[in-house]
XYZ file of C-alpha atoms in Angstrom:
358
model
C 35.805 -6.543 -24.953
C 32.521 -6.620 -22.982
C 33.885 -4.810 -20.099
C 35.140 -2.199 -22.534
C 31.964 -1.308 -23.988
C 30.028 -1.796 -20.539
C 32.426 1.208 -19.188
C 31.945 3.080 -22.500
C 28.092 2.810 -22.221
C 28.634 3.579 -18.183
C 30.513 6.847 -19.199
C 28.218 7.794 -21.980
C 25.293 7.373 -19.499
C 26.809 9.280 -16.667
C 27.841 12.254 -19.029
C 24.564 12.381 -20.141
C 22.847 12.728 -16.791
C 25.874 15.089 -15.573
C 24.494 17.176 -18.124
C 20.839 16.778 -17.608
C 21.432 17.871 -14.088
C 23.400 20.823 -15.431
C 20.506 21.726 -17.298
C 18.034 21.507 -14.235
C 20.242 24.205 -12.070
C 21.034 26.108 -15.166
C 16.953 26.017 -16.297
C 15.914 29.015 -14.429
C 18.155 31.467 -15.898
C 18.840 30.016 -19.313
C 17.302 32.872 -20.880
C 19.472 35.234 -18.904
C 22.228 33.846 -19.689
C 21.039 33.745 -23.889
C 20.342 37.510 -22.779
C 23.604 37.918 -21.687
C 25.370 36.534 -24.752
C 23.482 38.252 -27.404
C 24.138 41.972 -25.884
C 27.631 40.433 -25.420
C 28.271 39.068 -28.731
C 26.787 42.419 -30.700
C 28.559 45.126 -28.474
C 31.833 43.093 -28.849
C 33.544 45.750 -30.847
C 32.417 48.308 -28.442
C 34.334 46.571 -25.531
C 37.230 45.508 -27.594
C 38.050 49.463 -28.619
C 37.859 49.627 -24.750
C 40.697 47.016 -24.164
C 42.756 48.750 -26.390
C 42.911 52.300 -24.575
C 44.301 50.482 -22.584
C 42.099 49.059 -19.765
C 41.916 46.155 -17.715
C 39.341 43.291 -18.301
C 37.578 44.396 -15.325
C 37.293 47.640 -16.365
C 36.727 47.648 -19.459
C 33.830 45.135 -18.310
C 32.696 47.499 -15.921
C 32.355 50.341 -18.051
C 30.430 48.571 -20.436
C 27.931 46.637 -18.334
C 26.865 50.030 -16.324
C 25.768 52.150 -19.365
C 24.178 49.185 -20.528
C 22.184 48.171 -17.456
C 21.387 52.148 -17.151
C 20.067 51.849 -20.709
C 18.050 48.628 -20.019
C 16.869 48.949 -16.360
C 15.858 52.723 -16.419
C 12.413 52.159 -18.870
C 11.188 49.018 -17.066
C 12.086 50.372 -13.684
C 9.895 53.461 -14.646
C 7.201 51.417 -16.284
C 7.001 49.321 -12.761
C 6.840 52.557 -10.523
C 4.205 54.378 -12.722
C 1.884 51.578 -13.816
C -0.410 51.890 -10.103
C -0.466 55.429 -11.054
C -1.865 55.008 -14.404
C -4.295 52.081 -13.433
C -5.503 54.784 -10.943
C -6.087 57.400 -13.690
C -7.375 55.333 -16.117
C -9.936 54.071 -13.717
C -10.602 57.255 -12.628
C -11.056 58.274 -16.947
C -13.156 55.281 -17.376
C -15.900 56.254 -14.244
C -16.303 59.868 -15.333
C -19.618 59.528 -17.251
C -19.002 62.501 -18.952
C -16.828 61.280 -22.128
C -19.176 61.814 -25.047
C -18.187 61.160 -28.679
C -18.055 65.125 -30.086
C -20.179 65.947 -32.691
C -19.148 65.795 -36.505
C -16.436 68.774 -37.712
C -18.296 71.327 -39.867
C -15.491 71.316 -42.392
C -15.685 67.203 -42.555
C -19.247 68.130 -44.372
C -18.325 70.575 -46.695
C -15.757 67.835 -48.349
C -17.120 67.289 -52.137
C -18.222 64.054 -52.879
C -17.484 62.270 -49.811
C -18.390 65.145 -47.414
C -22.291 63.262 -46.314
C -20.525 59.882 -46.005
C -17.984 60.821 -44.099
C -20.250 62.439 -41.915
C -22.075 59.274 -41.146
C -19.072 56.984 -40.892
C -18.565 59.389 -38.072
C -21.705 59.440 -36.394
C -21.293 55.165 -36.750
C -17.907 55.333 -35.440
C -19.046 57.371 -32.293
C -21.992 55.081 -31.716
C -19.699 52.293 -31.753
C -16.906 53.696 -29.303
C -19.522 54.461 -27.616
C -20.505 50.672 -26.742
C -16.775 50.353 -26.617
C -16.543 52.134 -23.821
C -19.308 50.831 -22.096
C -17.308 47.844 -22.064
C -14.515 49.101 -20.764
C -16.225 50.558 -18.061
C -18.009 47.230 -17.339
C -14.475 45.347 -17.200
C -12.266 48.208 -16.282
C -11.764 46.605 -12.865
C -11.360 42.926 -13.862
C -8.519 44.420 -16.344
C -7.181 46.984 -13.640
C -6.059 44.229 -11.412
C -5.498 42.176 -14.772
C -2.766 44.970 -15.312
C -1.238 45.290 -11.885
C -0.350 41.227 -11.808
C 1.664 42.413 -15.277
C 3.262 45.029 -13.174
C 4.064 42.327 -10.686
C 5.722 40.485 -13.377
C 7.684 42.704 -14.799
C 9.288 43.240 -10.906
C 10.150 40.037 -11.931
C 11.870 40.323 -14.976
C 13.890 43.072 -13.594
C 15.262 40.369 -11.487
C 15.784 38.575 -14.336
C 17.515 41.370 -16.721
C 19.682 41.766 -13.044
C 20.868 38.202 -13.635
C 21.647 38.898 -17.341
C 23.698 42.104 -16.732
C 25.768 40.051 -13.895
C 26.357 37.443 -16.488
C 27.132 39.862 -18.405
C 29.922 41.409 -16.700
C 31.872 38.002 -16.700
C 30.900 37.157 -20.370
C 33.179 40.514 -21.393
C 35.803 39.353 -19.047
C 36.183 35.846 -19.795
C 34.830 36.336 -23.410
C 37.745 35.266 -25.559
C 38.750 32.158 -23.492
C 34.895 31.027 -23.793
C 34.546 32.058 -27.331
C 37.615 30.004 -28.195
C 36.155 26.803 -26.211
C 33.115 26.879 -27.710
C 34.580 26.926 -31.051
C 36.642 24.138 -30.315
C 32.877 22.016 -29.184
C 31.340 22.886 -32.595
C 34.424 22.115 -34.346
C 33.956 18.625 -32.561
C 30.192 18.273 -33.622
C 30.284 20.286 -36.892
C 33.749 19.963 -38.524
C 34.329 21.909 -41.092
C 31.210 23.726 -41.193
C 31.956 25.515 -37.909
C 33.293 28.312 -39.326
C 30.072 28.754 -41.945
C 27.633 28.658 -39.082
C 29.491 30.736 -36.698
C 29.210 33.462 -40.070
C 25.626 32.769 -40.214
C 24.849 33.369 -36.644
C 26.562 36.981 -36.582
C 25.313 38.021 -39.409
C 21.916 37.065 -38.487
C 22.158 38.290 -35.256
C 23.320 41.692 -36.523
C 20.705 42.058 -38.894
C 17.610 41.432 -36.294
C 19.479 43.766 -34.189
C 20.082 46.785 -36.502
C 16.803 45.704 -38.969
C 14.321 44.934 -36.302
C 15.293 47.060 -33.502
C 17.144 49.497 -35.146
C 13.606 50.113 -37.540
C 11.727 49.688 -34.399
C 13.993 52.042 -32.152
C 13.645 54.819 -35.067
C 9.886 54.588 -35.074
C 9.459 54.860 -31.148
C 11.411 58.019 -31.478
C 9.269 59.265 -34.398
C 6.093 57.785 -32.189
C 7.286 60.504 -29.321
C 7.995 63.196 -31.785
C 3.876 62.592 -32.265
C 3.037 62.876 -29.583
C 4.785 65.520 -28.199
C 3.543 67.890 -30.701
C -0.071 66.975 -30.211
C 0.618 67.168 -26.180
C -0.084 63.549 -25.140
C 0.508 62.746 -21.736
C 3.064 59.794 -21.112
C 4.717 60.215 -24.582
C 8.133 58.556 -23.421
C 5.875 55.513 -21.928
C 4.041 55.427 -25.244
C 6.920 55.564 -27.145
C 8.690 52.931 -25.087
C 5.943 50.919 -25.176
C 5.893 50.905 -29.014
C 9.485 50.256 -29.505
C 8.296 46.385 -28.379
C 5.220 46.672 -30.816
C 6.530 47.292 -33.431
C 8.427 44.885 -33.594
C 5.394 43.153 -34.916
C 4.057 44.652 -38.181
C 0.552 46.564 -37.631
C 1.105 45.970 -34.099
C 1.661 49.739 -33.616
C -1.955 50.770 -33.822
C -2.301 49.327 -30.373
C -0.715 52.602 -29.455
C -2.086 55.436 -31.719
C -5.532 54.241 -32.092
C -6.295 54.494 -28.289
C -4.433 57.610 -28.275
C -6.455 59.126 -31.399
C -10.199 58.275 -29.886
C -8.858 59.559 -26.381
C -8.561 63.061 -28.100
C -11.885 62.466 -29.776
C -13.325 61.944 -26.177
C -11.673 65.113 -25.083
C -12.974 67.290 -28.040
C -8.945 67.586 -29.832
C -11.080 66.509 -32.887
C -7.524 68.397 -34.967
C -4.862 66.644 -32.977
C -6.737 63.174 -33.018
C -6.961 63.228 -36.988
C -3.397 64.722 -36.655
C -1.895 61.356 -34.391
C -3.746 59.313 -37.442
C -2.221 60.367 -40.290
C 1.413 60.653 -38.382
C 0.897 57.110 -37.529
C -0.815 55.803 -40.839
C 1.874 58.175 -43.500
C 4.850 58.978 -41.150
C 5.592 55.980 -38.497
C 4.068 53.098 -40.554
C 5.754 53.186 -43.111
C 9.371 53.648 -41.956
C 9.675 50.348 -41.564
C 8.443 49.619 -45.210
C 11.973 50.450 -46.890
C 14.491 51.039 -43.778
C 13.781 47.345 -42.407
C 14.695 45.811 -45.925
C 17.619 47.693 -46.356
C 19.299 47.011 -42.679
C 18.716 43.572 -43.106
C 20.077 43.123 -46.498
C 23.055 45.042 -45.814
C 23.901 42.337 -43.404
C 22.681 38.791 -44.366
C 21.167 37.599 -47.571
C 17.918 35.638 -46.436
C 14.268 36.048 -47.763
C 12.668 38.722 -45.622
C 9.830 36.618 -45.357
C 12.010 33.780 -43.390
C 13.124 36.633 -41.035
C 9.309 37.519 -40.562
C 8.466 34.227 -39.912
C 11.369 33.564 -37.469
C 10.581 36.731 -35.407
C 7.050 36.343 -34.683
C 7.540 32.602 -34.203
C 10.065 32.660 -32.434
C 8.408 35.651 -29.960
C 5.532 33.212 -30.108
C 7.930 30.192 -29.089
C 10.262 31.508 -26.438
C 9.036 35.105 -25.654
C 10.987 38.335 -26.358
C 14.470 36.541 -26.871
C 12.938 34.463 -29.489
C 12.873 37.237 -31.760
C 16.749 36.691 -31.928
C 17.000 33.350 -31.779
C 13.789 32.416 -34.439
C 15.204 34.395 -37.366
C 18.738 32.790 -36.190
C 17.636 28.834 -36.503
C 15.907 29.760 -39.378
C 19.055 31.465 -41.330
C 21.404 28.640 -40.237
C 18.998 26.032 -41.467
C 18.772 27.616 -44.791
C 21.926 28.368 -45.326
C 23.488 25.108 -44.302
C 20.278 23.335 -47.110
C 21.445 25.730 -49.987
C 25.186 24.069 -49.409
C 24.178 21.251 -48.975
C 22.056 21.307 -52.624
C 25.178 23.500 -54.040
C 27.445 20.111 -52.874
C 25.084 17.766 -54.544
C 24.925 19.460 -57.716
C 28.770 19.588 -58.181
C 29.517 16.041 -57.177
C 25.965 15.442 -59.733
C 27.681 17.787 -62.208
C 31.237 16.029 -61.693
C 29.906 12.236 -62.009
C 28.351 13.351 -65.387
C 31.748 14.839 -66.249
C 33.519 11.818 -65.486
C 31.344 9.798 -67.575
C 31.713 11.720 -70.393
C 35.287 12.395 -70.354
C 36.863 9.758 -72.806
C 39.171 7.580 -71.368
């Protein structure tokens, strides 16, 4: 009996550091492979409609893992070349002594009312970028080389996204056989609620997807639209780099506001008020009533949990975490309100039973 449970605590042991040392070769690209199975698991249909044309596995793998990496790789491969460029330029910008805040609009004084105030909320405001860009000028080079170690990184990542896209490939491929072991492991540690979390998990997934990148993919193009028609330089950088932002609410006016008080600078006192309001009326508040209505098409979770789980999750584990917070977060919930629906029936059926005469 002894020797039994010494070779059942042996086993148990040695499983458990099998896996640990799984986990220790599988560390470094963990989040390539989580990568991998998000794009994998929400462009499922999209590859299955492939399979049935027909084509073979590899194929149909093939042709779905190129447009993607295109689709990926191209904005950060661009970002990398360009950003020694644009340190270069903005360096270049910040030196030139000969940005001075222009001089109040005459029209901004003839506004009744408000027409002397808003005159010198101006005058403030340009005394104040003023010092700003002192600053800048002070620091440009400590940031400069600040900015080209980010550039460095992101080389990095590429590597990275490289990994995920190879993953990738055989995740399509081997897909189904995976899918159907892994259901088979939660079925072992979750029973009978495999099936509800599995439902909570795509659904959740689907609505970050088309609610928070879908919202922030339609503002980036709306960002672009801006700033094409005031003629800002590097409007498909800018918009690219706001898809990311905003992401986070408010986050956006890391983009515009820069933008805005660079036209200031350059005396486009029209097209800098014009980059405002577009911002302020147009871009900031598409996400006010098309976020809401993604998401609730697809899972039925407070929108404040989803907030929560996005930028705590982004917090936690980076850019993927704004899939996988809102994820723990919706399985968690769910899984408490059945858990409290189960109580109150077998509550609800105890005080049947004692009431029911015998």
């Amino acid at each position: 009996m002894s020797i039994t449970r010494f070779e059942k605590a042996a086993s148990l042991g040695a499983l458990f550091l099998l896996l640990f040392a799984c986990y220790l070769v599988l560390s470094p690209f963990l989040f390539d492979i989580l990568w991998a199975a998000i794009l994998c698991f929400v462009t499922w249909p999209m590859y299955s409609r492939l399979r049935d044309l027909p084509l073979s596995s590899n194929r149909a793998a093939a042709c779905m893992v190129l447009p993607i990496g295109v689709l990926i790789l191209t904005p950060f491969v661009a970002a990398a070349l360009s950003i020694p460029d644009d340190v270069n330029r903005l360096l270049q910008w910040l030196t030139d002594n000969s940005h001075t805040w222009p001089a109040a609009p005459d029209w901004l004084k003839d506004i009744p009312v408000v027409g002397d105030s808003a005159v010198a909320s101006w005058q403030s405001f340009g005394e104040d970028s003023g010092h700003i860009l002192e600053l800048a000028r002070k620091y440009a080079l400590s940031t400069s080389s600040w900015v080209l170690k980010q550039g460095i990184a992101l080389a990095g990542e590429l590597v990275h996204m490289g990994f995920s896209l190879l993953v990738l490939f055989f995740f399509y491929r081997d897909g189904e056989e995976a899918s159907a072991h892994l259901v088979s492991v939660m079925q072992l540690l979750a029973g009978e609620q495999t099936q509800r979390i599995l439902q909570i998990v795509r659904t959740t997934l689907r609505a970050v997807v088309y609610g928070i990148l879908g919202t922030a993919l339609a503002q980036a193009i709306v960002s672009i639209l801006g700033f094409l028609i005031a003629g800002v330089p590097y409007a498909f950088a800018l918009g690219f780099a706001a898809f990311f932002l905003m992401i986070i609410p408010t986050a956006g006016t890391i983009v515009w506001l820069p933008v805005s008080i660079w036209l200031l600078f350059e005396g486009e006192t029209l097209w800098a008020i014009f980059i405002a309001l577009w911002f302020l009326l147009l871009v900031g508040t598409i996400d006010n009533w098309l976020r809401p209505m993604l998401i609730s098409r697809e899972v039925e979770l407070p929108f404040v949990l989803i907030l929560f789980g996005i930028l705590g999750g982004l917090l936690a584990f980076g850019f993927i975490g704004v899939f996988i917070g809102p994820t723990l977060l919706a399985t968690s919930y769910a899984l408490m309100l059945d858990w409290l629906i189960r109580k109150e029936r077998q509550t609800l059926g105890h005080v049947v039973d004692k009431n029911t005469p015998n």
